[in-house]
Amino acid sequence: MERRFFTALFVVTFVMAFLTGSVNVAAGQPPKEIKIGASLAITGRFSVEWGPPALRYMQAMESIINERGGIYVKGYNARLPIKLIIYDDGSSPDRSVELYEKLATVDKVDFFLGPASSPILIKASTVAEKYGIPMIGQEANSPYIYARGFRWLVGVDMPAPQWAEDYYKMLKAFMDKKQIPRLEKVAIIKEDHPHTLDQGWGAEHYAGVAGLKVVSVEKIPLGMADFSPIIIKFKKLEPDIVYVATWGTTGATFAKQARETGFKPFDLHIPHACLSLPWYKKVGPEIGNGVTGISHVASFKSGDVEMHNEALKRSGLGPFDFGCAPIRFLALEVLVKGIEKAGTLERGKVMEAIKNLHYKTLHGDMFFRFGVESGGKKVDGVGNKLVYIAQWQEG
C-alpha cells in the first residue's frame, strides 16, 4: 500500500512538472534547431539605413553558422543549427511589438535579436521582458532603453552620447598637434527622436572636451524640411563646428540647404552621414565631400573577420553599402557565444552567460557594462563597441 502511494505520488508530481515546463528535456533529445526571432526595418522610414541589405546580410550569417556546424550546446553534447525568423516591421514601433508577440507565442522562438533603431527597441523590448526571452539590442543605443531595469535585455553598441565624446577627443588631439586650427564654437541641431536627442545631449555636454563653447542648440521636429531660419541664425553666430544630430535623411536636407546658401563651417559633422554609401550618393560629391560622421566599419584585424567578410560577399555588399553590418555580426555572435558558454538553451542561464561575456571581436574587447552613467541616466547592459570618426573623401 505504501509503495503504491509513493508510485502514484511520483507519477502525479512528474505529470504536473511536465505540464508546467519545469522538467528538463533529456540531454539525448535536443531540439531540431535553435529559433531566433527579430523584426527589421525592411521598409518604411528607417529602411534607408537598413532595408533589404540588412536582411540579406543576416540570412548570409545564418547560412555560414549552419555550414560551420551550428552552435555547440554542451547539455545536449550536440551542435544545433539556427533558424532566423525575421519579419518586416515597416519601421513601426507598434508593428514591431505585434511581431515580437507573434515570435514569442506562435513561432515560439528561443531568443530575440532586437529591431533596428532606438524608438522601435524601446517598445519591442517590453515583449522580451514580458515573456522572459533574452534580447540582444543591435543598433539601438539610447540610454533610456537601458535605464529601465530590464532583466532580459542587453545592447552591443556604445550609448549614443559617447559618439560626441569620441568626436571631440579627436578634435582636441588634432588641435593639440596643430594639425587643424584652434576651434572655439559649436552649434548643435538635434532631431526630436530618442536616439538623435541622445546624440545631441552628448554634443552639448561633451563640447568642453575640445574646449568648445556651445553657441546654439536647436531642437527640430522629426523630418524637418526647411532649415532657412536656423541657417540664417548660424551664419550670424559663425560656429566653427555644426553638429547635426539627426537621422541621415534629415541631415542630408540640412547639408543641401547649407550648401545652397553658402554656409560652410570648418566642419559639418553629421554622425549618420558616414554610416553607409547611399547617403553620399543621395547628396552627391559637391555636398558630401568633407562631411564627417561616425562609422561602424574599419579594417578589422581581430575577431572572426573571415565570417563577416564572407557574409558581406554572399550578400553582394561592399563594406559601406550596409554600414550597420558589423553591429549585426556582433549581436548574433554575442548570442552564439552566450549559448555556448551557458551550455544549455535555458533562457535564464543563457542571459546570465551573455551578461558575463568578455572576448575579442571585430572591434576589440566585447563586454557589457552595468551601473554606469550615460546621458544623465544610470544604465545597465550597455556594450562597448567602438565607433570610428569618418569623413567622406571622393566617395
Coordinates of C-alpha atoms in Angstrom, one line a residue:
M1 CA 0.0 0.0 0.0
E2 CA 2.8 2.4 0.9
R3 CA 4.7 1.5 -2.3
R4 CA 1.6 2.2 -4.4
F5 CA 1.1 5.5 -2.7
F6 CA 4.6 6.7 -3.4
T7 CA 4.4 5.4 -7.0
A8 CA 1.2 7.4 -7.6
L9 CA 2.7 10.4 -5.9
F10 CA 5.7 10.3 -8.2
V11 CA 3.5 9.9 -11.3
V12 CA 1.3 12.9 -10.4
T13 CA 4.3 15.0 -9.5
F14 CA 6.1 14.2 -12.8
V15 CA 2.9 15.0 -14.8
M16 CA 2.4 18.3 -13.1
A17 CA 6.1 19.2 -13.6
F18 CA 5.9 18.3 -17.2
L19 CA 2.7 20.4 -17.7
T20 CA 4.3 23.4 -16.0
G21 CA 7.5 23.1 -18.1
S22 CA 9.8 22.5 -15.1
V23 CA 11.2 19.2 -16.3
N24 CA 14.4 19.5 -18.3
V25 CA 14.3 17.7 -21.6
A26 CA 16.7 14.8 -21.6
A27 CA 20.1 15.6 -23.0
G28 CA 19.7 13.0 -25.6
Q29 CA 16.6 14.8 -27.1
P30 CA 17.9 18.1 -28.5
P31 CA 15.5 20.3 -30.5
K32 CA 15.7 20.3 -34.2
E33 CA 17.1 23.8 -34.3
I34 CA 17.6 27.0 -32.2
K35 CA 15.0 29.5 -33.3
I36 CA 16.0 33.2 -33.2
G37 CA 13.4 35.9 -33.9
A38 CA 13.6 39.5 -34.9
S39 CA 11.8 42.4 -36.6
L40 CA 13.6 44.6 -39.1
A41 CA 13.0 47.9 -40.9
I42 CA 13.0 46.4 -44.4
T43 CA 10.5 49.0 -45.5
G44 CA 9.4 52.4 -44.1
R45 CA 11.3 55.4 -42.8
F46 CA 14.4 53.5 -41.4
S47 CA 14.8 51.3 -44.5
V48 CA 17.2 53.9 -45.9
E49 CA 19.8 52.7 -43.4
W50 CA 18.7 49.1 -43.1
G51 CA 16.3 47.7 -45.7
P52 CA 16.8 44.6 -47.8
P53 CA 20.6 44.7 -47.4
A54 CA 20.3 44.1 -43.7
L55 CA 18.0 41.1 -44.3
R56 CA 20.5 39.6 -46.9
Y57 CA 23.4 40.1 -44.5
M58 CA 21.5 38.3 -41.6
Q59 CA 20.5 35.4 -43.9
A60 CA 24.1 35.1 -45.0
M61 CA 25.2 34.9 -41.4
E62 CA 22.6 32.2 -40.7
S63 CA 23.9 30.1 -43.6
I64 CA 27.6 30.4 -42.6
I65 CA 26.9 29.5 -39.0
N66 CA 25.0 26.4 -40.1
E67 CA 27.6 25.4 -42.6
R68 CA 30.1 25.5 -39.8
G69 CA 28.0 23.1 -37.9
G70 CA 25.7 25.3 -35.9
I71 CA 26.0 26.1 -32.2
Y72 CA 27.5 23.6 -29.7
V73 CA 25.3 23.1 -26.7
K74 CA 27.1 21.1 -24.1
G75 CA 24.0 19.9 -22.3
Y76 CA 23.0 18.0 -25.4
N77 CA 26.5 17.2 -26.5
A78 CA 25.4 18.3 -29.9
R79 CA 25.8 21.1 -32.4
L80 CA 22.4 22.6 -33.4
P81 CA 21.6 24.7 -36.4
I82 CA 20.0 28.1 -36.1
K83 CA 16.8 29.3 -37.8
L84 CA 16.3 33.1 -38.1
I85 CA 12.7 34.2 -38.3
I86 CA 12.7 37.9 -39.4
Y87 CA 9.7 40.0 -40.1
D88 CA 9.4 43.4 -41.7
D89 CA 8.1 45.9 -39.1
G90 CA 7.8 48.7 -41.6
S91 CA 9.8 50.9 -39.3
S92 CA 6.8 51.0 -36.9
P93 CA 7.4 50.5 -33.1
D94 CA 3.8 49.3 -32.7
R95 CA 4.0 46.8 -35.5
S96 CA 7.3 45.6 -34.1
V97 CA 5.6 44.8 -30.7
E98 CA 2.9 42.8 -32.6
L99 CA 5.6 40.8 -34.4
Y100 CA 7.7 40.0 -31.3
E101 CA 4.4 38.8 -29.7
K102 CA 3.9 36.5 -32.6
L103 CA 7.5 35.3 -32.5
A104 CA 7.1 34.5 -28.8
T105 CA 3.7 32.9 -28.9
V106 CA 3.2 31.5 -32.4
D107 CA 6.7 30.9 -33.7
K108 CA 7.9 30.0 -30.2
V109 CA 11.4 31.3 -30.7
D110 CA 14.1 30.6 -28.2
F111 CA 15.8 34.0 -28.3
F112 CA 15.4 37.5 -29.7
L113 CA 17.6 39.9 -31.7
G114 CA 16.5 43.5 -31.3
P115 CA 15.0 45.6 -34.1
A116 CA 16.7 48.5 -35.9
S117 CA 16.7 51.9 -34.1
S118 CA 16.1 53.1 -30.6
P119 CA 12.4 54.1 -30.9
I120 CA 11.5 50.6 -32.1
L121 CA 13.5 48.8 -29.5
I122 CA 12.1 50.9 -26.7
K123 CA 8.7 49.3 -27.3
A124 CA 9.8 45.9 -28.7
S125 CA 12.0 45.1 -25.6
T126 CA 8.8 45.1 -23.4
V127 CA 7.9 41.8 -25.1
A128 CA 11.2 40.3 -24.2
E129 CA 10.6 41.4 -20.6
K130 CA 7.1 40.1 -20.6
Y131 CA 8.0 36.6 -21.7
G132 CA 11.5 36.3 -20.2
I133 CA 13.2 35.9 -23.5
P134 CA 16.8 37.1 -23.9
M135 CA 17.0 40.0 -26.4
I136 CA 20.3 41.4 -27.9
G137 CA 19.9 45.1 -28.8
Q138 CA 21.7 45.9 -32.0
E139 CA 21.9 49.4 -33.4
A140 CA 19.6 50.9 -30.8
N141 CA 21.7 52.8 -28.2
S142 CA 19.5 55.4 -26.5
P143 CA 20.4 55.4 -22.7
Y144 CA 16.7 55.4 -21.9
I145 CA 16.4 51.9 -23.2
Y146 CA 18.9 50.5 -20.7
A147 CA 17.8 52.7 -17.7
R148 CA 14.5 50.9 -17.1
G149 CA 15.9 48.0 -15.1
F150 CA 15.0 45.3 -17.7
R151 CA 16.4 41.9 -16.9
W152 CA 16.2 40.3 -20.4
L153 CA 17.9 43.0 -22.5
V154 CA 21.5 44.0 -23.3
G155 CA 22.7 46.1 -26.2
V156 CA 26.0 45.7 -28.0
D157 CA 26.6 49.3 -29.2
M158 CA 28.1 52.1 -27.0
P159 CA 25.5 54.6 -25.8
A160 CA 24.7 57.4 -28.3
P161 CA 26.1 60.3 -26.2
Q162 CA 29.5 58.8 -26.4
W163 CA 29.6 59.3 -30.1
A164 CA 30.1 63.0 -29.5
E165 CA 32.6 62.5 -26.8
D166 CA 34.9 60.5 -29.2
Y167 CA 34.5 63.1 -31.9
Y168 CA 35.5 65.9 -29.5
K169 CA 38.5 63.9 -28.3
M170 CA 39.6 63.6 -31.9
L171 CA 39.3 67.3 -32.5
K172 CA 41.3 68.1 -29.3
A173 CA 44.1 65.7 -30.4
F174 CA 44.3 67.4 -33.9
M175 CA 44.3 70.8 -32.3
D176 CA 47.0 69.9 -29.8
K177 CA 49.2 68.6 -32.6
K178 CA 48.4 71.8 -34.6
Q179 CA 47.0 69.7 -37.4
I180 CA 43.9 71.9 -37.5
P181 CA 43.4 75.4 -36.3
R182 CA 42.2 76.1 -32.8
L183 CA 38.4 75.9 -32.9
E184 CA 36.2 77.8 -30.5
K185 CA 32.4 77.5 -31.2
V186 CA 30.0 74.7 -31.9
A187 CA 26.3 75.0 -32.9
I188 CA 24.0 71.9 -32.5
I189 CA 20.9 70.7 -34.2
K190 CA 19.1 67.8 -32.6
E191 CA 16.1 66.0 -34.1
D192 CA 13.2 65.1 -31.8
H193 CA 13.7 61.4 -31.6
P194 CA 15.2 59.3 -28.8
H195 CA 18.4 58.3 -30.5
T196 CA 19.1 61.7 -32.1
L197 CA 18.2 63.6 -28.9
D198 CA 20.8 61.5 -27.1
Q199 CA 23.4 62.3 -29.8
G200 CA 22.5 66.0 -29.2
W201 CA 22.8 65.6 -25.5
G202 CA 26.4 64.3 -26.0
A203 CA 27.2 67.1 -28.4
E204 CA 26.2 69.7 -25.9
H205 CA 27.6 68.2 -22.7
Y206 CA 30.9 67.0 -24.0
A207 CA 31.8 70.1 -26.0
G208 CA 34.2 71.1 -23.3
V209 CA 36.4 68.1 -24.0
A210 CA 37.6 70.0 -27.1
G211 CA 37.4 73.4 -25.3
L212 CA 34.4 74.4 -27.5
K213 CA 31.7 76.9 -26.5
V214 CA 28.2 75.9 -27.4
V215 CA 26.6 78.9 -29.1
S216 CA 23.3 77.4 -30.1
V217 CA 21.2 74.3 -29.6
E218 CA 18.3 73.9 -32.0
K219 CA 15.7 71.2 -31.3
I220 CA 13.8 70.4 -34.5
P221 CA 10.8 68.2 -35.3
L222 CA 11.3 64.8 -36.9
G223 CA 11.9 65.1 -40.6
M224 CA 12.2 68.9 -40.7
A225 CA 12.4 70.1 -44.3
D226 CA 13.1 73.9 -44.1
F227 CA 16.3 74.9 -42.3
S228 CA 16.3 78.5 -43.6
P229 CA 15.8 80.2 -40.2
I230 CA 18.4 78.1 -38.5
I231 CA 21.0 78.6 -41.2
I232 CA 20.5 82.4 -41.0
K233 CA 21.0 82.3 -37.3
F234 CA 24.1 80.1 -37.5
K235 CA 25.6 82.4 -40.1
K236 CA 25.5 85.3 -37.7
L237 CA 26.9 83.1 -34.9
E238 CA 29.8 81.8 -37.1
P239 CA 30.3 78.5 -35.4
D240 CA 33.5 76.5 -36.3
I241 CA 31.6 73.2 -36.0
V242 CA 27.9 72.4 -36.8
Y243 CA 26.9 69.2 -35.1
V244 CA 23.8 67.8 -36.8
A245 CA 22.3 65.1 -34.5
T246 CA 19.7 63.9 -36.9
W247 CA 18.7 60.8 -38.9
G248 CA 20.5 60.5 -42.3
T249 CA 17.7 61.9 -44.5
T250 CA 17.2 65.0 -42.3
G251 CA 21.0 65.5 -42.2
A252 CA 21.1 65.4 -46.0
T253 CA 18.4 68.0 -46.2
F254 CA 20.4 70.4 -44.0
A255 CA 23.6 69.7 -45.8
K256 CA 22.0 70.6 -49.2
Q257 CA 20.4 73.8 -47.9
A258 CA 23.6 74.9 -46.2
R259 CA 25.5 74.4 -49.4
E260 CA 22.8 76.3 -51.4
T261 CA 23.0 79.3 -49.1
G262 CA 26.9 79.4 -49.0
F263 CA 27.1 78.3 -45.3
K264 CA 30.2 76.4 -44.8
P265 CA 31.6 75.9 -41.2
F266 CA 35.1 74.4 -40.7
D267 CA 33.4 71.0 -40.1
L268 CA 29.9 69.9 -40.8
H269 CA 29.5 66.8 -38.5
I270 CA 26.5 64.6 -39.3
P271 CA 27.0 61.3 -37.4
H272 CA 24.6 59.3 -39.6
A273 CA 26.1 60.7 -42.8
C274 CA 29.0 58.2 -42.9
L275 CA 27.1 55.1 -41.9
S276 CA 26.5 54.0 -45.5
L277 CA 27.3 54.8 -49.1
P278 CA 23.7 55.6 -50.1
W279 CA 23.9 58.8 -48.0
Y280 CA 26.8 60.1 -50.1
K281 CA 25.1 59.1 -53.3
K282 CA 22.0 60.9 -52.2
V283 CA 23.7 64.3 -51.7
G284 CA 26.4 64.0 -54.4
P285 CA 30.1 64.7 -54.2
E286 CA 29.8 68.5 -54.1
I287 CA 27.9 68.4 -50.8
G288 CA 29.2 65.1 -49.4
N289 CA 32.9 65.6 -49.7
G290 CA 34.4 66.7 -46.4
V291 CA 31.3 65.9 -44.3
T292 CA 32.3 64.0 -41.2
G293 CA 30.3 61.4 -39.2
I294 CA 30.7 58.1 -37.5
S295 CA 31.2 54.7 -39.0
H296 CA 30.9 51.1 -37.6
V297 CA 33.2 49.9 -40.4
A298 CA 37.0 49.6 -40.1
S299 CA 39.8 47.5 -41.5
F300 CA 39.2 44.8 -38.8
K301 CA 42.2 42.9 -37.5
S302 CA 40.7 40.9 -34.7
G303 CA 37.7 38.6 -34.2
D304 CA 36.1 36.4 -36.9
V305 CA 36.9 38.7 -39.8
E306 CA 36.6 35.8 -42.2
M307 CA 32.9 35.2 -41.3
H308 CA 32.0 38.9 -41.5
N309 CA 33.7 39.3 -44.9
E310 CA 32.1 36.2 -46.3
A311 CA 28.6 37.4 -45.2
L312 CA 29.2 40.6 -47.0
K313 CA 30.3 38.8 -50.1
R314 CA 27.3 36.5 -50.1
S315 CA 25.0 39.4 -49.6
G316 CA 26.5 41.2 -52.6
L317 CA 27.6 44.1 -50.4
G318 CA 30.7 46.3 -50.1
P319 CA 31.9 47.3 -46.6
F320 CA 30.0 50.7 -46.8
D321 CA 26.8 49.5 -48.6
F322 CA 25.3 48.4 -45.3
G323 CA 27.2 50.3 -42.6
C324 CA 25.5 48.5 -39.7
A325 CA 26.7 45.1 -40.8
P326 CA 29.4 44.9 -38.1
I327 CA 26.8 45.5 -35.4
R328 CA 24.5 42.8 -36.8
F329 CA 27.5 40.5 -36.8
L330 CA 28.3 41.4 -33.2
A331 CA 24.8 40.9 -31.9
L332 CA 24.4 37.4 -33.4
E333 CA 27.9 36.5 -32.3
V334 CA 27.1 37.5 -28.7
L335 CA 24.0 35.3 -28.7
V336 CA 26.0 32.3 -30.1
K337 CA 28.8 32.7 -27.5
G338 CA 26.3 33.2 -24.7
I339 CA 24.6 29.9 -25.6
E340 CA 27.9 28.1 -25.9
K341 CA 29.1 29.5 -22.6
A342 CA 25.8 28.5 -20.8
G343 CA 25.9 25.0 -22.4
T344 CA 22.1 25.0 -22.4
L345 CA 19.1 26.6 -24.1
E346 CA 17.6 27.5 -20.7
R347 CA 16.9 31.2 -21.1
G348 CA 17.9 32.4 -17.6
K349 CA 21.3 30.7 -17.8
V350 CA 21.9 32.0 -21.3
M351 CA 21.0 35.5 -20.3
E352 CA 23.5 35.3 -17.3
A353 CA 26.2 33.9 -19.6
I354 CA 25.7 36.8 -22.1
K355 CA 26.0 39.4 -19.3
N356 CA 29.3 37.9 -18.3
L357 CA 30.9 37.6 -21.7
H358 CA 34.3 39.1 -22.3
Y359 CA 36.0 38.1 -25.6
K360 CA 37.8 39.5 -28.7
T361 CA 35.5 40.6 -31.6
L362 CA 35.9 42.7 -34.7
H363 CA 36.1 45.9 -32.7
G364 CA 38.4 44.5 -30.0
D365 CA 37.2 43.5 -26.5
M366 CA 33.5 42.9 -26.1
F367 CA 31.7 43.0 -22.8
F368 CA 28.7 44.6 -21.1
R369 CA 28.7 47.4 -18.5
F370 CA 26.3 47.8 -15.6
G371 CA 25.6 50.7 -13.3
V372 CA 27.3 53.2 -15.5
E373 CA 26.2 56.8 -16.3
S374 CA 25.2 57.8 -19.8
G375 CA 23.1 60.8 -21.0
G376 CA 22.4 61.7 -17.4
K377 CA 21.0 58.2 -16.6
K378 CA 22.2 55.1 -14.8
V379 CA 22.2 52.3 -17.4
D380 CA 22.7 48.5 -17.3
G381 CA 23.7 46.1 -20.0
V382 CA 25.3 48.5 -22.5
G383 CA 28.0 47.4 -24.8
N384 CA 31.4 49.0 -25.5
K385 CA 31.6 48.6 -29.3
L386 CA 33.8 51.3 -30.8
V387 CA 32.7 53.7 -33.4
Y388 CA 35.1 55.4 -35.8
I389 CA 35.2 59.0 -36.8
A390 CA 35.0 59.2 -40.6
Q391 CA 35.0 61.7 -43.4
W392 CA 33.7 61.4 -47.0
Q393 CA 36.5 62.0 -49.5
E394 CA 35.7 61.4 -53.1
G395 CA 33.1 58.7 -52.3

